[in-house]
Amino acid sequence: MAKELIFGHQNPDTDAIGTAIAYSYFQNHFGFDTEAVALGEPNDETAFALKKFGFEAPRVIKTAANEVDAVMLVDHNEPQQSVSDIDKVTVTHVVDHHRIMNFNTAAPLYFRDEPVGCTSTVLWQMFNEKGLEIPQNIAGIMLSAIISDTLLLKSPTTTDKDHEAVEALAKIAGVDYKSYGLEMLKAGTNIADKSEEDLIDLDAKSFELNGHTVRIAQVNTVDLPEAMERKAAFIGAMEASSKANSYDMFVLVLTDILESNSEGIVVGSDETKSLFEKAFDKKLVDSAVELPGVVSRKKQVVPPLTEAFEG
Amino acid sequence: MAKELIFGHQNPDTDAIGTAIAYSYFQNHFGFDTEAVALGEPNDETAFALKKFGFEAPRVIKTAANEVDAVMLVDHNEPQQSVSDIDKVTVTHVVDHHRIMNFNTAAPLYFRDEPVGCTSTVLWQMFNEKGLEIPQNIAGIMLSAIISDTLLLKSPTTTDKDHEAVEALAKIAGVDYKSYGLEMLKAGTNIADKSEEDLIDLDAKSFELNGHTVRIAQVNTVDLPEAMERKAAFIGAMEASSKANSYDMFVLVLTDILESNSEGIVVGSDETKSLFEKAFDKKLVDSAVELPGVVSRKKQVVPPLTEAFEG
């Protein structure tokens, strides 16, 4: 069987990298020849999780078609979030937990999408369905992915299945998920020694909203006021990135992972800013807005923006 | 929980109707409130299967939003094959075995697609994964769907999983699948008392191929020469339908289910006809062409046409 690459989205997070590793283990067990790779270097949180469970960072690829004819995607399906030459390879498998958008294929494929908190929660069910035992280190990286995506089961994206998966995987991995999870999340909040340019690109995704390209970045922190002190510099970096990449709007969501609150910073035209205000029914003050209770880009940021842009 | 409708594609076949019935049973068991409906009356083959296993034909709907806010799709995902007001309802679940095309959602959903011969084969695995027993009549209608889609396991779309599902479901349903299957398929080949207008619409789907709307109808028969005697009348009906519905090309595939061969009849512009010839590397003679070994629209007709139109 010809080799296939498995990878998550650009600007990979712990789900994108961790679930690619776990899905590669799963598929190779069933006779596929796969390698988990990544579309970027691990962030601090992911590096912490990889080290904890004894994994090397996956090889970073820029293109896929130079190596393989076929690929498998985890944690994304939208082409603009995928490898740059996604149109030159065949997607044979997708495991995801996002909306489906602009994902078109010429032939039938395996596509498994569920509205749960993390791709690893879907994969955990697939292991169970097949009766395949999960090794300790694979359970550990899947656990890390779920903790990351659900902010320790506190995000509104969290479902009963995520709770079940975390309990089961923590047992196999042999860790106390609450203390390990907080340690891992905190490892990802060290923003002091990073530039604004780096921070707005660490966990950022582009969305096509009714013909507008909207960039939404999220930065986790345990000290929101400290992060907001850098607002002017963030705005400068977001404006430069919007110009360089033709984004119609750039939204930065700074999330306090302990208090489950966010502040938003928005750069864009008067039109897109007013659509942002419509989406959240709030006025921007000096390009910023408090977003109490907002922690999930997928569930609390993208849907209201989609509605406002299409309305 | 608010009621949801479950339905297959327009011009429903035994998979579209049978799997909707079986998935509604499955989902209602897990606490959803669903009703299986259909986007058209059952064809002769489906009516035979429904009667055999004691089901009434599902209620036919023209629109969904007047009844419900949310729907579940089986056996299709492309919007132009779905209910006319699909854009006015939320799709919460899809179980399918087709390519994914133009299917976009605002939010995450349950989407299960596998490259197997029939949607009921996917659903059979879902019953097994959940450990949910399949009642005799539900097994019978799922078996009928798989026999229909795979032409009694002879279509090239047939996989090992379809074989396994047929063996298991036939045992539960208490039928000899070979004799029952042939009887059911033959019930669907009575074309003598149907008009050409009806025949080209019984099992017909529209596809968007690089900006062209291509209609592909399939008619099963046990007497291909008899069917081809009506070629001129078929062409007349296809031309009228193309004009009325703005199809850029209309392909009718007449399939001998006993010999696993087809003949194609093609109506369209010189441009689209020449793309058809390119797709199959064959010249049309008087708008017709022999397609030896072709029995699957999905696997043997749509992919080469897609490639030719996009090439």
PDB file of N, CA and C in Angstrom, chain A residues 109-163:
ATOM      1  N   LEU A 109     -14.877   8.875   0.189  1.00  0.00           N
ATOM      2  CA  LEU A 109     -13.737   8.761   1.097  1.00  0.00           C
ATOM      3  C   LEU A 109     -14.251   8.400   2.482  1.00  0.00           C
ATOM      4  N   TYR A 110     -13.309   8.143   3.401  1.00  0.00           N
ATOM      5  CA  TYR A 110     -13.692   7.958   4.796  1.00  0.00           C
ATOM      6  C   TYR A 110     -13.687   9.329   5.459  1.00  0.00           C
ATOM      7  N   PHE A 111     -14.823   9.751   5.966  1.00  0.00           N
ATOM      8  CA  PHE A 111     -14.921  11.077   6.598  1.00  0.00           C
ATOM      9  C   PHE A 111     -15.701  10.909   7.885  1.00  0.00           C
ATOM     10  N   ARG A 112     -15.061  11.203   9.002  1.00  0.00           N
ATOM     11  CA  ARG A 112     -15.713  11.039  10.292  1.00  0.00           C
ATOM     12  C   ARG A 112     -15.623  12.348  11.057  1.00  0.00           C
ATOM     13  N   ASP A 113     -16.733  12.996  11.229  1.00  0.00           N
ATOM     14  CA  ASP A 113     -16.789  14.300  11.889  1.00  0.00           C
ATOM     15  C   ASP A 113     -17.831  14.199  12.991  1.00  0.00           C
ATOM     16  N   GLU A 114     -17.497  14.649  14.183  1.00  0.00           N
ATOM     17  CA  GLU A 114     -18.493  14.657  15.258  1.00  0.00           C
ATOM     18  C   GLU A 114     -18.408  15.963  16.027  1.00  0.00           C
ATOM     19  N   PRO A 115     -19.560  16.462  16.476  1.00  0.00           N
ATOM     20  CA  PRO A 115     -19.573  17.744  17.201  1.00  0.00           C
ATOM     21  C   PRO A 115     -19.174  17.553  18.658  1.00  0.00           C
ATOM     22  N   VAL A 116     -17.924  17.144  18.874  1.00  0.00           N
ATOM     23  CA  VAL A 116     -17.389  16.981  20.229  1.00  0.00           C
ATOM     24  C   VAL A 116     -16.218  17.948  20.413  1.00  0.00           C
ATOM     25  N   GLY A 117     -15.626  17.948  21.610  1.00  0.00           N
ATOM     26  CA  GLY A 117     -14.644  18.969  21.943  1.00  0.00           C
ATOM     27  C   GLY A 117     -13.291  18.824  21.284  1.00  0.00           C
ATOM     28  N   CYS A 118     -12.977  17.639  20.798  1.00  0.00           N
ATOM     29  CA  CYS A 118     -11.610  17.411  20.305  1.00  0.00           C
ATOM     30  C   CYS A 118     -11.600  16.232  19.337  1.00  0.00           C
ATOM     31  N   THR A 119     -10.710  16.293  18.336  1.00  0.00           N
ATOM     32  CA  THR A 119     -10.613  15.179  17.388  1.00  0.00           C
ATOM     33  C   THR A 119     -10.208  13.890  18.091  1.00  0.00           C
ATOM     34  N   SER A 120      -9.379  14.004  19.133  1.00  0.00           N
ATOM     35  CA  SER A 120      -8.951  12.791  19.834  1.00  0.00           C
ATOM     36  C   SER A 120     -10.119  12.092  20.529  1.00  0.00           C
ATOM     37  N   THR A 121     -11.187  12.824  20.825  1.00  0.00           N
ATOM     38  CA  THR A 121     -12.373  12.190  21.397  1.00  0.00           C
ATOM     39  C   THR A 121     -13.064  11.315  20.347  1.00  0.00           C
ATOM     40  N   VAL A 122     -13.091  11.777  19.108  1.00  0.00           N
ATOM     41  CA  VAL A 122     -13.627  10.960  18.013  1.00  0.00           C
ATOM     42  C   VAL A 122     -12.755   9.719  17.839  1.00  0.00           C
ATOM     43  N   LEU A 123     -11.442   9.937  17.840  1.00  0.00           N
ATOM     44  CA  LEU A 123     -10.508   8.828  17.626  1.00  0.00           C
ATOM     45  C   LEU A 123     -10.583   7.819  18.772  1.00  0.00           C
ATOM     46  N   TRP A 124     -10.767   8.315  19.989  1.00  0.00           N
ATOM     47  CA  TRP A 124     -10.911   7.419  21.152  1.00  0.00           C
ATOM     48  C   TRP A 124     -12.084   6.466  20.939  1.00  0.00           C
ATOM     49  N   GLN A 125     -13.206   6.978  20.405  1.00  0.00           N
ATOM     50  CA  GLN A 125     -14.341   6.114  20.089  1.00  0.00           C
ATOM     51  C   GLN A 125     -13.990   5.106  19.002  1.00  0.00           C
ATOM     52  N   MET A 126     -13.193   5.547  18.011  1.00  0.00           N
ATOM     53  CA  MET A 126     -12.826   4.640  16.915  1.00  0.00           C
ATOM     54  C   MET A 126     -11.958   3.488  17.436  1.00  0.00           C
ATOM     55  N   PHE A 127     -11.035   3.803  18.358  1.00  0.00           N
ATOM     56  CA  PHE A 127     -10.256   2.734  19.011  1.00  0.00           C
ATOM     57  C   PHE A 127     -11.215   1.754  19.695  1.00  0.00           C
ATOM     58  N   ASN A 128     -12.180   2.286  20.435  1.00  0.00           N
ATOM     59  CA  ASN A 128     -13.119   1.427  21.166  1.00  0.00           C
ATOM     60  C   ASN A 128     -13.969   0.594  20.218  1.00  0.00           C
ATOM     61  N   GLU A 129     -14.439   1.221  19.134  1.00  0.00           N
ATOM     62  CA  GLU A 129     -15.287   0.501  18.186  1.00  0.00           C
ATOM     63  C   GLU A 129     -14.564  -0.693  17.580  1.00  0.00           C
ATOM     64  N   LYS A 130     -13.256  -0.506  17.359  1.00  0.00           N
ATOM     65  CA  LYS A 130     -12.473  -1.588  16.753  1.00  0.00           C
ATOM     66  C   LYS A 130     -11.901  -2.533  17.804  1.00  0.00           C
ATOM     67  N   GLY A 131     -12.099  -2.198  19.090  1.00  0.00           N
ATOM     68  CA  GLY A 131     -11.522  -3.029  20.147  1.00  0.00           C
ATOM     69  C   GLY A 131     -10.007  -3.007  20.161  1.00  0.00           C
ATOM     70  N   LEU A 132      -9.426  -1.908  19.701  1.00  0.00           N
ATOM     71  CA  LEU A 132      -7.960  -1.798  19.643  1.00  0.00           C
ATOM     72  C   LEU A 132      -7.440  -1.122  20.912  1.00  0.00           C
ATOM     73  N   GLU A 133      -6.522  -1.794  21.587  1.00  0.00           N
ATOM     74  CA  GLU A 133      -5.957  -1.271  22.830  1.00  0.00           C
ATOM     75  C   GLU A 133      -5.131  -0.017  22.542  1.00  0.00           C
ATOM     76  N   ILE A 134      -5.197   0.967  23.445  1.00  0.00           N
ATOM     77  CA  ILE A 134      -4.441   2.207  23.259  1.00  0.00           C
ATOM     78  C   ILE A 134      -3.193   2.155  24.125  1.00  0.00           C
ATOM     79  N   PRO A 135      -1.999   2.243  23.530  1.00  0.00           N
ATOM     80  CA  PRO A 135      -0.768   2.230  24.335  1.00  0.00           C
ATOM     81  C   PRO A 135      -0.708   3.457  25.254  1.00  0.00           C
ATOM     82  N   GLN A 136       0.081   3.350  26.318  1.00  0.00           N
ATOM     83  CA  GLN A 136       0.142   4.420  27.324  1.00  0.00           C
ATOM     84  C   GLN A 136       0.526   5.777  26.724  1.00  0.00           C
ATOM     85  N   ASN A 137       1.568   5.797  25.891  1.00  0.00           N
ATOM     86  CA  ASN A 137       2.016   7.101  25.372  1.00  0.00           C
ATOM     87  C   ASN A 137       1.009   7.701  24.381  1.00  0.00           C
ATOM     88  N   ILE A 138       0.347   6.833  23.598  1.00  0.00           N
ATOM     89  CA  ILE A 138      -0.694   7.319  22.661  1.00  0.00           C
ATOM     90  C   ILE A 138      -1.882   7.876  23.465  1.00  0.00           C
ATOM     91  N   ALA A 139      -2.243   7.163  24.537  1.00  0.00           N
ATOM     92  CA  ALA A 139      -3.325   7.671  25.403  1.00  0.00           C
ATOM     93  C   ALA A 139      -2.930   9.026  25.983  1.00  0.00           C
ATOM     94  N   GLY A 140      -1.663   9.184  26.365  1.00  0.00           N
ATOM     95  CA  GLY A 140      -1.203  10.439  26.955  1.00  0.00           C
ATOM     96  C   GLY A 140      -1.293  11.609  25.984  1.00  0.00           C
ATOM     97  N   ILE A 141      -0.921  11.382  24.737  1.00  0.00           N
ATOM     98  CA  ILE A 141      -0.947  12.505  23.784  1.00  0.00           C
ATOM     99  C   ILE A 141      -2.392  12.812  23.366  1.00  0.00           C
ATOM    100  N   MET A 142      -3.246  11.773  23.316  1.00  0.00           N
ATOM    101  CA  MET A 142      -4.674  12.018  23.029  1.00  0.00           C
ATOM    102  C   MET A 142      -5.321  12.780  24.192  1.00  0.00           C
ATOM    103  N   LEU A 143      -4.991  12.390  25.416  1.00  0.00           N
ATOM    104  CA  LEU A 143      -5.479  13.108  26.601  1.00  0.00           C
ATOM    105  C   LEU A 143      -5.060  14.578  26.536  1.00  0.00           C
ATOM    106  N   SER A 144      -3.795  14.811  26.187  1.00  0.00           N
ATOM    107  CA  SER A 144      -3.290  16.190  26.096  1.00  0.00           C
ATOM    108  C   SER A 144      -4.078  17.001  25.069  1.00  0.00           C
ATOM    109  N   ALA A 145      -4.400  16.361  23.947  1.00  0.00           N
ATOM    110  CA  ALA A 145      -5.161  17.050  22.900  1.00  0.00           C
ATOM    111  C   ALA A 145      -6.541  17.474  23.422  1.00  0.00           C
ATOM    112  N   ILE A 146      -7.194  16.581  24.153  1.00  0.00           N
ATOM    113  CA  ILE A 146      -8.548  16.904  24.637  1.00  0.00           C
ATOM    114  C   ILE A 146      -8.490  17.997  25.704  1.00  0.00           C
ATOM    115  N   ILE A 147      -7.503  17.899  26.600  1.00  0.00           N
ATOM    116  CA  ILE A 147      -7.339  18.950  27.616  1.00  0.00           C
ATOM    117  C   ILE A 147      -7.098  20.304  26.944  1.00  0.00           C
ATOM    118  N   SER A 148      -6.280  20.301  25.911  1.00  0.00           N
ATOM    119  CA  SER A 148      -5.956  21.542  25.199  1.00  0.00           C
ATOM    120  C   SER A 148      -7.197  22.142  24.531  1.00  0.00           C
ATOM    121  N   ASP A 149      -7.920  21.328  23.765  1.00  0.00           N
ATOM    122  CA  ASP A 149      -9.060  21.846  23.005  1.00  0.00           C
ATOM    123  C   ASP A 149     -10.215  22.265  23.911  1.00  0.00           C
ATOM    124  N   THR A 150     -10.389  21.572  25.027  1.00  0.00           N
ATOM    125  CA  THR A 150     -11.536  21.874  25.897  1.00  0.00           C
ATOM    126  C   THR A 150     -11.139  22.753  27.070  1.00  0.00           C
ATOM    127  N   LEU A 151      -9.900  23.214  27.115  1.00  0.00           N
ATOM    128  CA  LEU A 151      -9.392  23.976  28.266  1.00  0.00           C
ATOM    129  C   LEU A 151      -9.756  23.252  29.572  1.00  0.00           C
ATOM    130  N   LEU A 152      -9.293  22.018  29.658  1.00  0.00           N
ATOM    131  CA  LEU A 152      -9.560  21.179  30.826  1.00  0.00           C
ATOM    132  C   LEU A 152     -11.070  20.987  31.058  1.00  0.00           C
ATOM    133  N   LEU A 153     -11.769  20.668  29.981  1.00  0.00           N
ATOM    134  CA  LEU A 153     -13.215  20.352  30.010  1.00  0.00           C
ATOM    135  C   LEU A 153     -14.081  21.549  30.401  1.00  0.00           C
ATOM    136  N   LYS A 154     -13.526  22.785  30.292  1.00  0.00           N
ATOM    137  CA  LYS A 154     -14.315  23.961  30.673  1.00  0.00           C
ATOM    138  C   LYS A 154     -14.914  24.709  29.484  1.00  0.00           C
ATOM    139  N   SER A 155     -14.422  24.434  28.281  1.00  0.00           N
ATOM    140  CA  SER A 155     -14.951  25.126  27.108  1.00  0.00           C
ATOM    141  C   SER A 155     -16.383  24.670  26.827  1.00  0.00           C
ATOM    142  N   PRO A 156     -17.223  25.559  26.271  1.00  0.00           N
ATOM    143  CA  PRO A 156     -18.601  25.156  25.937  1.00  0.00           C
ATOM    144  C   PRO A 156     -18.668  24.117  24.827  1.00  0.00           C
ATOM    145  N   THR A 157     -17.546  23.831  24.183  1.00  0.00           N
ATOM    146  CA  THR A 157     -17.524  22.770  23.171  1.00  0.00           C
ATOM    147  C   THR A 157     -17.481  21.393  23.824  1.00  0.00           C
ATOM    148  N   THR A 158     -17.245  21.358  25.134  1.00  0.00           N
ATOM    149  CA  THR A 158     -17.060  20.083  25.835  1.00  0.00           C
ATOM    150  C   THR A 158     -18.365  19.288  25.895  1.00  0.00           C
ATOM    151  N   THR A 159     -18.291  18.004  25.578  1.00  0.00           N
ATOM    152  CA  THR A 159     -19.469  17.127  25.616  1.00  0.00           C
ATOM    153  C   THR A 159     -19.231  15.997  26.625  1.00  0.00           C
ATOM    154  N   ASP A 160     -20.294  15.247  26.890  1.00  0.00           N
ATOM    155  CA  ASP A 160     -20.155  14.079  27.777  1.00  0.00           C
ATOM    156  C   ASP A 160     -19.081  13.121  27.271  1.00  0.00           C
ATOM    157  N   LYS A 161     -19.012  12.996  25.944  1.00  0.00           N
ATOM    158  CA  LYS A 161     -18.017  12.062  25.389  1.00  0.00           C
ATOM    159  C   LYS A 161     -16.590  12.513  25.692  1.00  0.00           C
ATOM    160  N   ASP A 162     -16.362  13.838  25.722  1.00  0.00           N
ATOM    161  CA  ASP A 162     -15.020  14.339  26.070  1.00  0.00           C
ATOM    162  C   ASP A 162     -14.678  13.989  27.511  1.00  0.00           C
ATOM    163  N   HIS A 163     -15.660  14.142  28.391  1.00  0.00           N
ATOM    164  CA  HIS A 163     -15.445  13.762  29.797  1.00  0.00           C
ATOM    165  C   HIS A 163     -15.081  12.278  29.902  1.00  0.00           C
TER     166      HIS A 163
END
